[in-house]
Short mmCIF file of C-alpha atoms in Angstrom, two decimals:
data_model
loop_
_atom_site.label_atom_id
_atom_site.label_comp_id
_atom_site.label_asym_id
_atom_site.label_seq_id
_atom_site.Cartn_x
_atom_site.Cartn_y
_atom_site.Cartn_z
CA LYS A 1 -74.67 -138.02 176.89
CA MET A 2 -72.88 -137.24 180.13
CA THR A 3 -73.15 -139.72 182.95
CA VAL A 4 -72.56 -139.43 186.67
CA LYS A 5 -69.56 -141.63 187.24
CA ALA A 6 -67.09 -141.28 190.07
CA VAL A 7 -63.52 -142.28 189.46
CA LYS A 8 -62.40 -144.84 192.01
CA MET A 9 -59.49 -143.39 193.92
CA PRO A 10 -58.10 -143.60 197.44
CA CYS A 11 -60.10 -142.06 200.26
CA THR A 12 -57.94 -138.95 200.32
CA ALA A 13 -58.21 -138.27 196.58
CA PRO A 14 -60.90 -136.01 195.11
CA ASN A 15 -64.13 -137.37 193.65
CA VAL A 16 -64.21 -136.86 189.88
CA TYR A 17 -67.64 -136.67 188.22
CA THR A 18 -68.78 -135.84 184.75
CA LYS A 19 -71.49 -133.59 186.21
CA VAL A 20 -72.83 -132.52 189.62
CA PRO A 21 -73.80 -135.83 191.29
CA ASP A 22 -76.72 -134.55 193.42
CA GLY A 23 -75.85 -137.27 195.92
CA GLY A 24 -73.10 -139.84 196.07
CA TRP A 25 -70.43 -138.79 198.54
CA GLY A 26 -72.44 -135.60 199.00
CA TRP A 27 -74.64 -137.42 201.53
CA THR A 28 -71.56 -137.99 203.68
CA ILE A 29 -70.73 -134.29 203.36
CA ALA A 30 -74.29 -133.44 204.50
CA PHE A 31 -73.88 -135.76 207.50
CA ALA A 32 -70.61 -134.01 208.40
CA PHE A 33 -72.19 -130.57 207.98
CA PHE A 34 -74.99 -131.52 210.41
CA PHE A 35 -72.45 -132.15 213.18
CA VAL A 36 -70.30 -129.16 212.25
CA GLU A 37 -73.41 -126.97 212.65
CA ALA A 38 -74.14 -128.58 216.01
CA LEU A 39 -70.59 -128.15 217.30
CA THR A 40 -70.20 -124.55 216.10
CA TYR A 41 -73.40 -122.51 216.15
CA GLY A 42 -75.05 -124.97 218.54
CA ILE A 43 -72.34 -124.39 221.15
CA ILE A 44 -72.38 -120.61 220.59
CA LYS A 45 -76.13 -120.44 221.18
CA SER A 46 -75.85 -122.68 224.25
CA PHE A 47 -72.99 -120.71 225.81
CA GLY A 48 -75.44 -118.65 227.85
CA VAL A 49 -75.59 -121.44 230.44
CA PHE A 50 -72.10 -120.35 231.58
CA PHE A 51 -72.94 -116.65 231.98
CA ASN A 52 -73.90 -116.65 235.66
CA ASP A 53 -70.95 -118.86 236.59
CA LEU A 54 -68.51 -116.59 234.76
CA MET A 55 -69.94 -113.46 236.39
CA GLU A 56 -69.55 -115.02 239.83
CA SER A 57 -66.07 -116.43 239.22
CA PHE A 58 -64.58 -113.31 237.61
CA ASP A 59 -66.75 -110.78 239.51
CA GLU A 60 -67.74 -109.10 236.24
CA THR A 61 -70.91 -107.54 234.88
CA ASN A 62 -73.23 -109.19 232.39
CA SER A 63 -72.13 -106.70 229.74
CA ARG A 64 -68.42 -107.61 230.01
CA ILE A 65 -69.19 -111.33 229.98
CA SER A 66 -71.43 -110.95 226.92
CA TRP A 67 -68.46 -109.53 225.00
CA ILE A 68 -66.97 -113.05 224.94
CA ILE A 69 -69.57 -114.24 222.46
CA SER A 70 -69.69 -110.87 220.67
CA ILE A 71 -65.96 -111.04 219.94
CA CYS A 72 -66.26 -114.71 218.97
CA VAL A 73 -69.05 -114.05 216.45
CA PHE A 74 -67.26 -111.00 215.07
CA VAL A 75 -63.98 -112.89 214.53
CA GLN A 76 -65.91 -115.77 213.00
CA THR A 77 -67.55 -113.58 210.36
CA PHE A 78 -64.76 -111.01 209.92
CA THR A 79 -62.21 -113.66 208.95
CA ALA A 80 -64.48 -115.26 206.33
CA PRO A 81 -62.29 -114.07 203.40
CA LEU A 82 -59.30 -115.70 205.08
CA SER A 83 -61.25 -118.96 205.21
CA THR A 84 -61.95 -118.68 201.49
CA VAL A 85 -58.30 -118.01 200.64
CA LEU A 86 -57.05 -120.93 202.73
CA SER A 87 -59.70 -123.27 201.29
CA ASN A 88 -58.73 -122.40 197.72
CA ARG A 89 -55.03 -122.79 198.56
CA PHE A 90 -54.96 -125.89 200.79
CA GLY A 91 -58.37 -127.48 200.24
CA HIS A 92 -61.54 -127.61 202.35
CA ARG A 93 -60.57 -130.76 204.26
CA PHE A 94 -57.35 -129.37 205.73
CA VAL A 95 -58.92 -126.00 206.64
CA VAL A 96 -61.89 -127.56 208.48
CA MET A 97 -59.62 -129.94 210.38
CA ALA A 98 -57.39 -127.03 211.40
CA GLY A 99 -60.49 -125.11 212.49
CA GLY A 100 -61.57 -128.00 214.70
CA VAL A 101 -58.18 -127.99 216.40
CA LEU A 102 -58.41 -124.22 217.01
CA ILE A 103 -61.94 -124.47 218.44
CA SER A 104 -60.97 -127.26 220.81
CA THR A 105 -57.75 -125.49 221.84
CA GLY A 106 -59.59 -122.27 222.62
CA MET A 107 -62.29 -123.97 224.70
CA VAL A 108 -59.89 -126.19 226.64
CA THR A 109 -57.58 -123.26 227.38
CA ALA A 110 -60.56 -121.13 228.45
CA SER A 111 -61.38 -123.65 231.17
CA PHE A 112 -58.13 -122.56 232.90
CA ALA A 113 -58.76 -118.80 232.43
CA ARG A 114 -58.30 -116.53 235.43
CA THR A 115 -59.75 -113.28 234.02
CA VAL A 116 -62.42 -112.34 231.53
CA VAL A 117 -59.69 -110.98 229.24
CA ASP A 118 -58.32 -114.50 228.99
CA MET A 119 -61.78 -115.54 227.77
CA TYR A 120 -61.72 -112.80 225.15
CA VAL A 121 -58.52 -114.26 223.71
CA THR A 122 -59.21 -117.98 224.05
CA ILE A 123 -62.90 -118.21 223.13
CA GLY A 124 -63.30 -114.88 221.35
CA VAL A 125 -60.25 -114.94 219.08
CA ILE A 126 -58.88 -118.50 218.94
CA SER A 127 -62.20 -120.39 218.94
CA GLY A 128 -63.83 -117.65 216.84
CA LEU A 129 -61.25 -118.14 214.11
CA GLY A 130 -61.76 -121.89 214.36
CA TYR A 131 -65.53 -121.50 213.95
CA CYS A 132 -64.96 -119.60 210.70
CA LEU A 133 -62.50 -122.14 209.32
CA SER A 134 -64.88 -125.00 210.15
CA PHE A 135 -68.30 -123.72 209.10
CA LEU A 136 -67.82 -121.80 205.84
CA PRO A 137 -65.74 -124.38 203.90
CA THR A 138 -68.18 -127.13 204.90
CA VAL A 139 -71.27 -125.36 203.59
CA THR A 140 -69.36 -124.34 200.45
CA ILE A 141 -68.27 -127.86 199.47
CA LEU A 142 -71.73 -129.21 200.33
CA SER A 143 -73.21 -126.85 197.72
CA GLN A 144 -70.77 -128.19 195.13
CA TYR A 145 -72.04 -131.77 195.54
CA PHE A 146 -75.69 -130.87 194.95
CA ASP A 147 -77.61 -128.96 192.29
CA LYS A 148 -81.32 -129.80 192.15
CA ARG A 149 -81.45 -130.90 195.80
CA ARG A 150 -79.08 -128.23 197.10
CA SER A 151 -81.65 -126.13 198.97
CA LEU A 152 -83.38 -129.08 200.63
CA VAL A 153 -80.20 -130.90 201.68
CA THR A 154 -78.56 -127.74 203.04
CA ALA A 155 -81.66 -126.77 204.98
CA VAL A 156 -82.06 -130.21 206.57
CA ALA A 157 -78.37 -130.50 207.41
CA SER A 158 -78.37 -127.04 209.01
CA THR A 159 -80.93 -128.20 211.61
CA GLY A 160 -77.97 -129.61 213.55
CA GLU A 161 -77.72 -126.18 215.16
CA CYS A 162 -81.31 -126.36 216.42
CA PHE A 163 -81.01 -129.89 217.76
CA ALA A 164 -77.80 -128.91 219.53
CA VAL A 165 -79.61 -126.14 221.40
CA PHE A 166 -82.12 -128.73 222.66
CA SER A 167 -79.52 -131.20 223.84
CA PHE A 168 -76.45 -129.20 224.84
CA ALA A 169 -78.12 -126.60 227.08
CA PRO A 170 -79.74 -129.07 229.52
CA ALA A 171 -76.81 -131.50 229.27
CA ILE A 172 -74.23 -128.84 230.12
CA THR A 173 -76.43 -127.54 232.93
CA ALA A 174 -76.65 -131.01 234.47
CA LEU A 175 -72.92 -131.56 234.00
CA LYS A 176 -72.09 -128.30 235.77
CA GLU A 177 -73.91 -129.47 238.86
CA GLN A 178 -71.73 -132.58 238.99
CA ILE A 179 -68.22 -131.38 238.06
CA GLY A 180 -68.41 -127.56 237.94
CA TRP A 181 -68.30 -125.08 235.05
CA ARG A 182 -64.56 -125.36 234.38
CA TYR A 183 -64.55 -129.10 233.79
CA SER A 184 -67.80 -128.77 231.87
CA LEU A 185 -66.17 -126.23 229.55
CA LEU A 186 -63.20 -128.57 229.23
CA SER A 187 -65.56 -131.39 228.23
CA VAL A 188 -67.17 -129.18 225.59
CA GLY A 189 -63.75 -128.40 224.12
CA VAL A 190 -62.85 -132.08 223.92
CA LEU A 191 -66.21 -132.82 222.26
CA GLN A 192 -65.58 -130.11 219.65
CA LEU A 193 -62.38 -131.89 218.65
CA SER A 194 -64.65 -134.28 216.72
CA ILE A 195 -64.92 -131.52 214.08
CA VAL A 196 -61.56 -132.86 212.89
CA ILE A 197 -63.27 -136.16 212.05
CA CYS A 198 -66.01 -134.31 210.17
CA GLY A 199 -63.39 -132.36 208.24
CA SER A 200 -61.60 -135.54 207.19
CA LEU A 201 -64.77 -136.62 205.36
CA LEU A 202 -64.77 -133.56 203.08
CA ARG A 203 -63.40 -135.08 199.90
CA PRO A 204 -62.98 -132.42 197.18
CA ILE A 205 -65.00 -132.73 194.00
CA ILE A 206 -63.86 -132.22 190.41
CA ILE A 207 -66.30 -131.89 187.51
CA LYS A 208 -64.80 -132.97 184.17
CA GLU A 209 -67.21 -132.85 181.28
CA GLN A 210 -66.58 -135.36 178.51
CA GLU A 211 -66.65 -133.62 175.15
CA GLU A 212 -67.01 -135.53 171.90
CA VAL A 213 -65.25 -133.83 169.01
CA LYS A 214 -66.42 -134.95 165.60
CA ALA A 215 -64.14 -134.99 162.58
CA GLN A 216 -65.06 -132.54 159.86
CA PRO A 217 -67.03 -134.41 157.18
CA PRO A 218 -65.42 -134.42 153.74
CA GLU A 219 -68.74 -133.46 152.10
CA GLU A 220 -67.90 -129.74 152.30
CA PRO A 221 -65.73 -129.16 149.21
CA THR A 222 -66.10 -125.37 149.11
CA GLU A 223 -64.66 -124.77 152.58
CA THR A 224 -61.86 -127.29 151.94
CA LYS A 225 -61.07 -125.61 148.62
CA TYR A 226 -60.83 -122.29 150.34
CA MET A 227 -58.47 -123.61 153.01
CA LEU A 228 -56.23 -125.23 150.41
CA GLU A 229 -56.29 -122.34 147.96
CA ASN A 230 -55.72 -119.48 150.35
CA GLU A 231 -51.98 -118.92 150.77
CA GLN A 232 -52.27 -117.60 154.35
CA THR A 233 -54.22 -120.59 155.69
CA ARG A 234 -52.28 -123.53 154.31
CA THR A 235 -51.81 -124.95 157.81
CA SER A 236 -55.33 -124.53 159.09
CA ILE A 237 -55.83 -124.04 162.80
CA GLU A 238 -58.93 -126.18 162.66
CA SER A 239 -57.08 -129.10 161.12
CA ILE A 240 -54.23 -128.87 163.63
CA ASP A 241 -56.55 -128.79 166.63
CA SER A 242 -58.60 -131.72 165.44
CA GLY A 243 -55.53 -133.90 164.90
CA VAL A 244 -56.24 -134.36 161.15
CA GLU A 245 -53.25 -133.73 158.88
CA ILE A 246 -54.11 -131.99 155.62
CA THR A 247 -51.37 -131.35 153.07
CA THR A 248 -51.41 -129.31 149.90
CA SER A 249 -49.20 -131.52 147.71
CA PRO A 250 -50.55 -132.28 144.22
CA SER A 251 -50.81 -135.98 145.03
CA ASN A 252 -53.19 -135.31 147.88
CA VAL A 253 -55.32 -132.73 146.12
CA PRO A 254 -57.04 -134.21 143.10
CA GLY A 255 -58.94 -132.32 140.50
CA ASN A 256 -62.22 -132.42 142.40
CA THR A 257 -60.44 -130.50 145.24
CA LYS A 258 -61.61 -132.89 147.99
CA ALA A 259 -58.94 -133.28 150.68
CA GLU A 260 -58.83 -136.51 152.66
CA PRO A 261 -56.67 -137.68 155.59
CA LYS A 262 -53.67 -139.80 154.73
CA SER A 263 -55.12 -142.85 156.46
CA GLU A 264 -58.62 -143.94 157.20
CA GLU A 265 -58.84 -143.07 160.87
CA PRO A 266 -62.35 -142.20 161.93
CA LYS A 267 -63.72 -140.25 164.91
CA GLU A 268 -61.96 -142.36 167.53
CA HIS A 269 -58.51 -141.24 166.39
CA VAL A 270 -59.57 -137.62 166.33
CA GLN A 271 -61.00 -137.81 169.86
CA ILE A 272 -57.80 -139.35 171.23
CA LEU A 273 -55.68 -136.61 169.73
CA VAL A 274 -57.94 -133.93 171.14
CA GLU A 275 -57.72 -135.40 174.61
CA ASN A 276 -53.93 -135.61 174.38
CA ASN A 277 -53.65 -132.01 173.19
CA ASN A 278 -55.93 -130.78 175.95
CA SER A 279 -53.98 -132.68 178.58
CA THR A 280 -50.81 -130.80 177.69
CA LEU A 281 -52.44 -127.41 178.08
CA PRO A 282 -51.64 -125.71 181.39
CA GLU A 283 -54.59 -125.52 183.74
CA PRO A 284 -55.75 -122.01 184.65
CA LYS A 285 -54.52 -120.88 188.03
CA THR A 286 -57.28 -120.75 190.63
CA LYS A 287 -57.77 -117.39 192.27
CA LEU A 288 -57.43 -117.51 196.03
CA LEU A 289 -60.09 -114.82 196.43
CA ASP A 290 -62.04 -113.56 193.44
CA PHE A 291 -62.90 -109.92 194.10
CA SER A 292 -64.67 -109.64 190.77
CA VAL A 293 -67.91 -110.39 192.63
CA MET A 294 -67.70 -106.85 194.02
CA ARG A 295 -68.35 -105.57 190.48
CA ASP A 296 -71.58 -107.56 190.29
CA TYR A 297 -74.48 -105.27 191.22
CA SER A 298 -76.69 -108.22 192.12
CA PHE A 299 -74.13 -109.45 194.65
CA ILE A 300 -73.72 -105.97 196.11
CA CYS A 301 -77.47 -105.77 196.71
CA TYR A 302 -77.46 -109.25 198.21
CA ALA A 303 -74.56 -108.32 200.50
CA PHE A 304 -76.47 -105.26 201.76
CA PHE A 305 -79.45 -107.54 202.37
CA GLY A 306 -77.26 -109.74 204.56
CA LEU A 307 -75.83 -106.70 206.35
CA PHE A 308 -79.21 -105.30 207.43
CA ALA A 309 -80.98 -108.63 207.89
CA THR A 310 -78.32 -109.72 210.40
CA LEU A 311 -79.61 -107.00 212.70
CA GLY A 312 -82.85 -108.96 213.05
CA PHE A 313 -81.36 -112.40 213.69
CA PHE A 314 -80.22 -111.94 217.28
CA ALA A 315 -82.83 -109.81 219.07
CA PRO A 316 -85.48 -112.39 220.03
CA SER A 317 -82.98 -114.97 221.33
CA LEU A 318 -81.28 -112.28 223.46
CA TYR A 319 -84.28 -110.26 224.60
CA ILE A 320 -87.27 -112.59 224.59
CA ILE A 321 -86.67 -113.73 228.17
CA PRO A 322 -86.07 -110.19 229.55
CA LEU A 323 -89.16 -109.01 227.65
CA SER A 324 -91.29 -111.82 229.08
CA LEU A 325 -90.01 -111.16 232.60
CA SER A 326 -90.85 -107.46 232.22
CA LEU A 327 -94.42 -108.51 231.38
CA GLY A 328 -94.69 -110.54 234.60
CA ILE A 329 -94.21 -113.98 233.02
CA GLY A 330 -92.34 -116.52 235.17
CA LYS A 331 -88.86 -117.85 234.38
CA ASP A 332 -90.11 -121.36 233.61
CA HIS A 333 -92.69 -120.11 231.13
CA SER A 334 -90.10 -117.79 229.58
CA ALA A 335 -87.85 -120.78 228.94
CA TYR A 336 -90.76 -122.56 227.22
CA ILE A 337 -91.09 -119.60 224.86
CA LEU A 338 -87.44 -119.86 223.84
CA SER A 339 -87.72 -123.64 223.37
CA ALA A 340 -90.80 -123.22 221.19
CA MET A 341 -88.89 -120.74 219.04
CA ALA A 342 -86.08 -123.27 218.51
CA ILE A 343 -88.52 -126.05 217.59
CA ALA A 344 -90.29 -123.81 215.08
CA GLU A 345 -86.93 -122.92 213.54
CA VAL A 346 -86.31 -126.60 212.73
CA PHE A 347 -89.59 -126.84 210.83
CA GLY A 348 -88.86 -123.54 209.10
CA ARG A 349 -85.51 -124.73 207.79
CA ILE A 350 -86.93 -128.01 206.48
CA SER A 351 -89.97 -126.32 204.92
CA ALA A 352 -87.84 -123.72 203.15
CA GLY A 353 -85.57 -126.41 201.75
CA TRP A 354 -88.56 -128.39 200.50
CA VAL A 355 -90.16 -125.38 198.81
CA LEU A 356 -86.93 -124.15 197.21
CA ASN A 357 -86.28 -127.65 195.90
CA LYS A 358 -89.33 -127.40 193.63
CA LYS A 359 -88.78 -126.78 189.93
CA PRO A 360 -89.26 -124.44 188.24
CA ILE A 361 -89.19 -121.74 190.90
CA ARG A 362 -87.46 -118.38 191.29
CA LYS A 363 -85.78 -118.94 194.66
CA ILE A 364 -84.84 -115.32 195.22
CA TYR A 365 -88.52 -114.34 195.29
CA ILE A 366 -89.36 -117.05 197.83
CA GLU A 367 -86.55 -115.72 200.02
CA LEU A 368 -87.98 -112.20 199.68
CA ILE A 369 -91.41 -113.36 200.87
CA CYS A 370 -89.83 -115.05 203.89
CA VAL A 371 -87.85 -111.91 204.79
CA VAL A 372 -90.99 -109.74 204.59
CA LEU A 373 -92.86 -112.15 206.89
CA LEU A 374 -89.87 -112.18 209.24
CA SER A 375 -90.12 -108.38 209.44
CA VAL A 376 -93.80 -108.69 210.34
CA ALA A 377 -92.92 -111.12 213.14
CA LEU A 378 -90.39 -108.68 214.61
CA PHE A 379 -92.92 -105.82 214.54
CA ALA A 380 -95.47 -108.07 216.30
CA PHE A 381 -93.39 -108.74 219.44
CA PRO A 382 -93.94 -105.34 221.12
CA PHE A 383 -97.73 -105.76 220.78
CA ALA A 384 -97.77 -109.01 222.78
CA SER A 385 -98.85 -108.46 226.38
CA GLU A 386 -99.18 -111.95 227.87
CA PHE A 387 -97.76 -115.49 227.67
CA TRP A 388 -99.74 -116.86 224.72
CA GLY A 389 -99.20 -113.72 222.70
CA LEU A 390 -95.43 -114.00 223.11
CA MET A 391 -95.60 -117.74 222.44
CA THR A 392 -97.42 -117.12 219.16
CA CYS A 393 -94.96 -114.44 218.09
CA SER A 394 -92.00 -116.64 219.03
CA ILE A 395 -93.28 -119.63 217.05
CA PHE A 396 -94.01 -117.46 214.02
CA PHE A 397 -90.62 -115.75 214.28
CA GLY A 398 -88.77 -119.04 214.80
CA PHE A 399 -90.39 -120.59 211.72
CA MET A 400 -89.63 -117.61 209.50
CA LEU A 401 -86.11 -117.29 210.91
CA GLY A 402 -85.49 -120.91 209.93
CA THR A 403 -86.58 -120.24 206.34
CA VAL A 404 -84.08 -117.39 206.00
CA ALA A 405 -81.17 -118.52 208.19
CA GLY A 406 -80.93 -121.91 206.52
CA THR A 407 -80.97 -120.63 202.94
CA HIS A 408 -79.41 -117.17 202.66
CA ILE A 409 -75.81 -118.43 202.23
CA PRO A 410 -76.61 -121.36 199.85
CA LEU A 411 -78.59 -118.93 197.66
CA LEU A 412 -75.27 -117.37 196.67
CA ALA A 413 -74.80 -120.41 194.42
CA GLU A 414 -77.88 -119.52 192.38
CA ASP A 415 -77.43 -117.79 189.03
CA ASP A 416 -79.60 -114.91 190.23
CA VAL A 417 -76.78 -113.91 192.63
CA VAL A 418 -73.27 -115.07 191.60
CA GLY A 419 -73.54 -118.74 190.61
CA ILE A 420 -71.80 -121.88 191.86
CA ALA A 421 -68.47 -121.03 190.15
CA LYS A 422 -67.92 -117.94 192.32
CA MET A 423 -69.72 -119.09 195.44
CA SER A 424 -66.56 -119.73 197.46
CA SER A 425 -65.24 -116.19 197.10
CA ALA A 426 -68.73 -114.66 197.33
CA ALA A 427 -69.47 -116.49 200.58
CA GLY A 428 -66.26 -115.16 202.16
CA VAL A 429 -67.00 -111.56 201.20
CA TYR A 430 -70.68 -111.90 202.11
CA VAL A 431 -70.04 -113.23 205.62
CA PHE A 432 -67.31 -110.61 206.10
CA ILE A 433 -69.84 -107.85 205.40
CA GLN A 434 -72.26 -109.50 207.81
CA SER A 435 -69.67 -109.24 210.57
CA LEU A 436 -70.14 -105.46 210.68
CA ALA A 437 -73.81 -105.87 211.63
CA GLY A 438 -72.98 -108.73 214.00
CA LEU A 439 -70.58 -106.50 215.92
CA ALA A 440 -72.70 -103.32 215.89
CA GLY A 441 -76.13 -104.92 216.32
CA PRO A 442 -76.09 -106.00 220.00
CA PRO A 443 -74.57 -102.74 221.32
CA LEU A 444 -77.05 -100.71 219.24
CA ALA A 445 -80.00 -102.60 220.66
CA GLY A 446 -78.54 -102.30 224.16
CA VAL A 447 -78.22 -98.53 223.84
CA LEU A 448 -81.86 -98.26 222.70
CA VAL A 449 -83.04 -100.39 225.62
CA ASP A 450 -81.03 -98.33 228.13
CA THR A 451 -82.29 -95.08 226.63
CA THR A 452 -85.99 -95.98 226.40
CA GLN A 453 -86.09 -98.40 229.35
CA ASN A 454 -88.23 -100.61 227.13
CA TYR A 455 -87.23 -103.90 225.49
CA SER A 456 -89.67 -103.27 222.64
CA SER A 457 -87.26 -100.73 221.13
CA ALA A 458 -84.76 -103.52 220.43
CA PHE A 459 -87.36 -105.39 218.39
CA TYR A 460 -88.32 -102.24 216.49
CA SER A 461 -84.70 -101.55 215.52
CA CYS A 462 -84.23 -105.11 214.32
CA ALA A 463 -87.49 -104.99 212.35
CA ALA A 464 -86.35 -101.77 210.65
CA GLY A 465 -83.08 -103.46 209.66
CA MET A 466 -84.98 -106.44 208.27
CA VAL A 467 -87.19 -104.14 206.17
CA LEU A 468 -84.11 -102.49 204.68
CA GLY A 469 -82.74 -105.94 203.96
CA ALA A 470 -85.94 -106.84 202.12
CA VAL A 471 -85.61 -103.70 199.97
CA PHE A 472 -82.09 -104.64 198.86
CA LEU A 473 -83.11 -108.26 198.31
CA SER A 474 -85.87 -107.12 195.97
CA LEU A 475 -83.23 -105.39 193.82
CA VAL A 476 -81.06 -108.49 193.31
CA ARG A 477 -82.99 -109.99 190.42
CA PRO A 478 -83.51 -106.69 188.48
CA CYS A 479 -79.79 -105.89 188.81
CA LYS A 480 -78.85 -109.35 187.53
CA ALA A 481 -81.26 -109.15 184.61
CA GLY A 482 -79.98 -105.69 183.66
CA LEU A 483 -76.35 -106.82 183.85
CA CYS A 484 -77.02 -109.84 181.62
CA HIS A 485 -78.83 -107.65 179.11
CA ARG A 486 -75.93 -105.20 178.96
CA GLN A 487 -73.40 -108.02 178.52
CA GLN A 488 -75.45 -109.53 175.69
CA GLN A 489 -75.80 -106.16 173.99
CA TYR A 490 -72.06 -105.53 174.29
CA ALA A 491 -71.26 -108.97 172.84
CA GLU A 492 -73.53 -108.31 169.86
CA GLU A 493 -71.92 -104.93 169.22
CA SER A 494 -68.43 -106.44 169.44
CA ALA A 495 -69.35 -109.21 167.04
CA ALA A 496 -70.75 -106.68 164.57
CA GLU A 497 -67.50 -104.71 164.68
CA VAL A 498 -65.18 -107.73 164.29
CA VAL A 499 -66.94 -109.59 161.48
CA PRO A 500 -66.23 -107.83 158.13
CA ASP A 501 -68.85 -107.46 155.46
CA LEU A 502 -67.85 -110.00 152.81
CA PRO A 503 -69.57 -110.34 149.44
CA ASP A 504 -71.72 -113.40 149.07
CA ASP A 505 -69.62 -114.76 146.24
CA PHE A 506 -66.28 -114.27 148.02
CA ILE A 507 -65.51 -117.97 148.46
CA GLU A 508 -66.74 -118.87 145.00
CA MET A 509 -64.53 -116.20 143.50
CA ASP A 510 -61.48 -117.41 145.41
CA ILE A 511 -62.08 -121.01 144.41
CA GLY A 512 -62.63 -120.28 140.78
CA LYS A 513 -59.88 -117.77 140.28
CA ALA A 514 -57.76 -120.34 138.37
CA GLU A 515 -60.58 -120.78 135.85
CA ASN A 516 -61.85 -117.21 135.76
CA SER A 517 -58.93 -115.08 136.91
CA GLY A 518 -59.91 -112.14 134.81
CA LYS A 519 -63.45 -112.09 136.11
CA GLY A 520 -62.23 -112.54 139.67
CA CYS A 521 -59.78 -109.65 139.42
CA ASP A 522 -62.45 -107.36 138.05
CA SER A 523 -64.78 -108.28 140.88
CA VAL A 524 -62.18 -107.65 143.55
#
């Protein structure tokens, strides 16, 4: 029976387990992921506190300043395959540490920017690439340390983003009043350098299953006779692999045709030889980016779900305050609505992790229910006409957003999508596809608002995208079930073609041909 046992090695060496530990050093990884979330997505969502200062300093419009974050998010998601390749080549620890350096470098350099174009390069490109290299490898290796608790641990650890919005926004605002926006941005960049410390905690994990190989019992004389008698199988592959030497000399093959090893060496000797033979075999080369996931129909449907669902992730946080102001709600009350949405998102993430942690449960269906309810929340916003109506919609949306945002990437590790073995490559391709919606979504909503002069149109467009996402998500499980059925049917057909139809008395005839050669020849 396999046991969870970590091999004691130096701090920089990988953790070796006989099966997924569901804890152990994984708790340290979860702790690191909490702060990586806070220092990546938490900072991105809190960057709005600099908008007015940047518009005044650079004398630019709100639209041109907003492109800083748009470029940053696009680079972060577009370079996801690069993050996967580098992680598979150099390891998750090195990539995350390098990402932390890039994020800090971009932010610190941006504090000395003289034009908005400088911001596009420093924060948009340099920090955006760092965000990708820091976030994706961390969530990937966290999923490898957990199995049964994966959904719950990932959901709880991802709340670092929500807590960061609470703390960073007011803290940065207060700091700006004391030292100005440039030094405040410089301080944020220095703080983000702590991602390097989080990355150093990401020890890789290796799962090595211990297999017990049992020696073939000598109580099977017919099979042994056949191996010894058949001229083409005198050196049996089975006997070579098991480490048992069987010879065909007359001294070793008595009249009863039972073959025995030369010395009495039981199972222990066989197991040692197997381990030694396996250790000499070359290990299969790891693919830097496995594009075979693109041939998986279930993954394709899941990727389209992510593409359209991303359209609905950004609208409320961008347009809830303008929508509330257009309804005559004060700025202070509008800020309360946004804060309530963030608080509800925390509870949504934790609740989703708790529900998905239950066994047995089909997680893909729970995700589908959450996406449908998220679509309902988006459709409800335009019907709110006063403060409490918007507050109710925001809380409902925030809760449902937390259930989806905290689980849609970890669900790639489930067998209904691609499985844990291909999660690293699948996550890179999945986030890359999301980048298309992340880049096109805000301009699309802006065009609709400018055309209709109504903020409700932005919510309608995002709700329509979420509905399309729900349609593709509902197809994931049927596509996976159909693919598995076809593979099983193909395997059965192949086996039927390979295995020849042998007569029932084939072995008996071959064994007894010395005694009954005439009868055997007639039968053949």
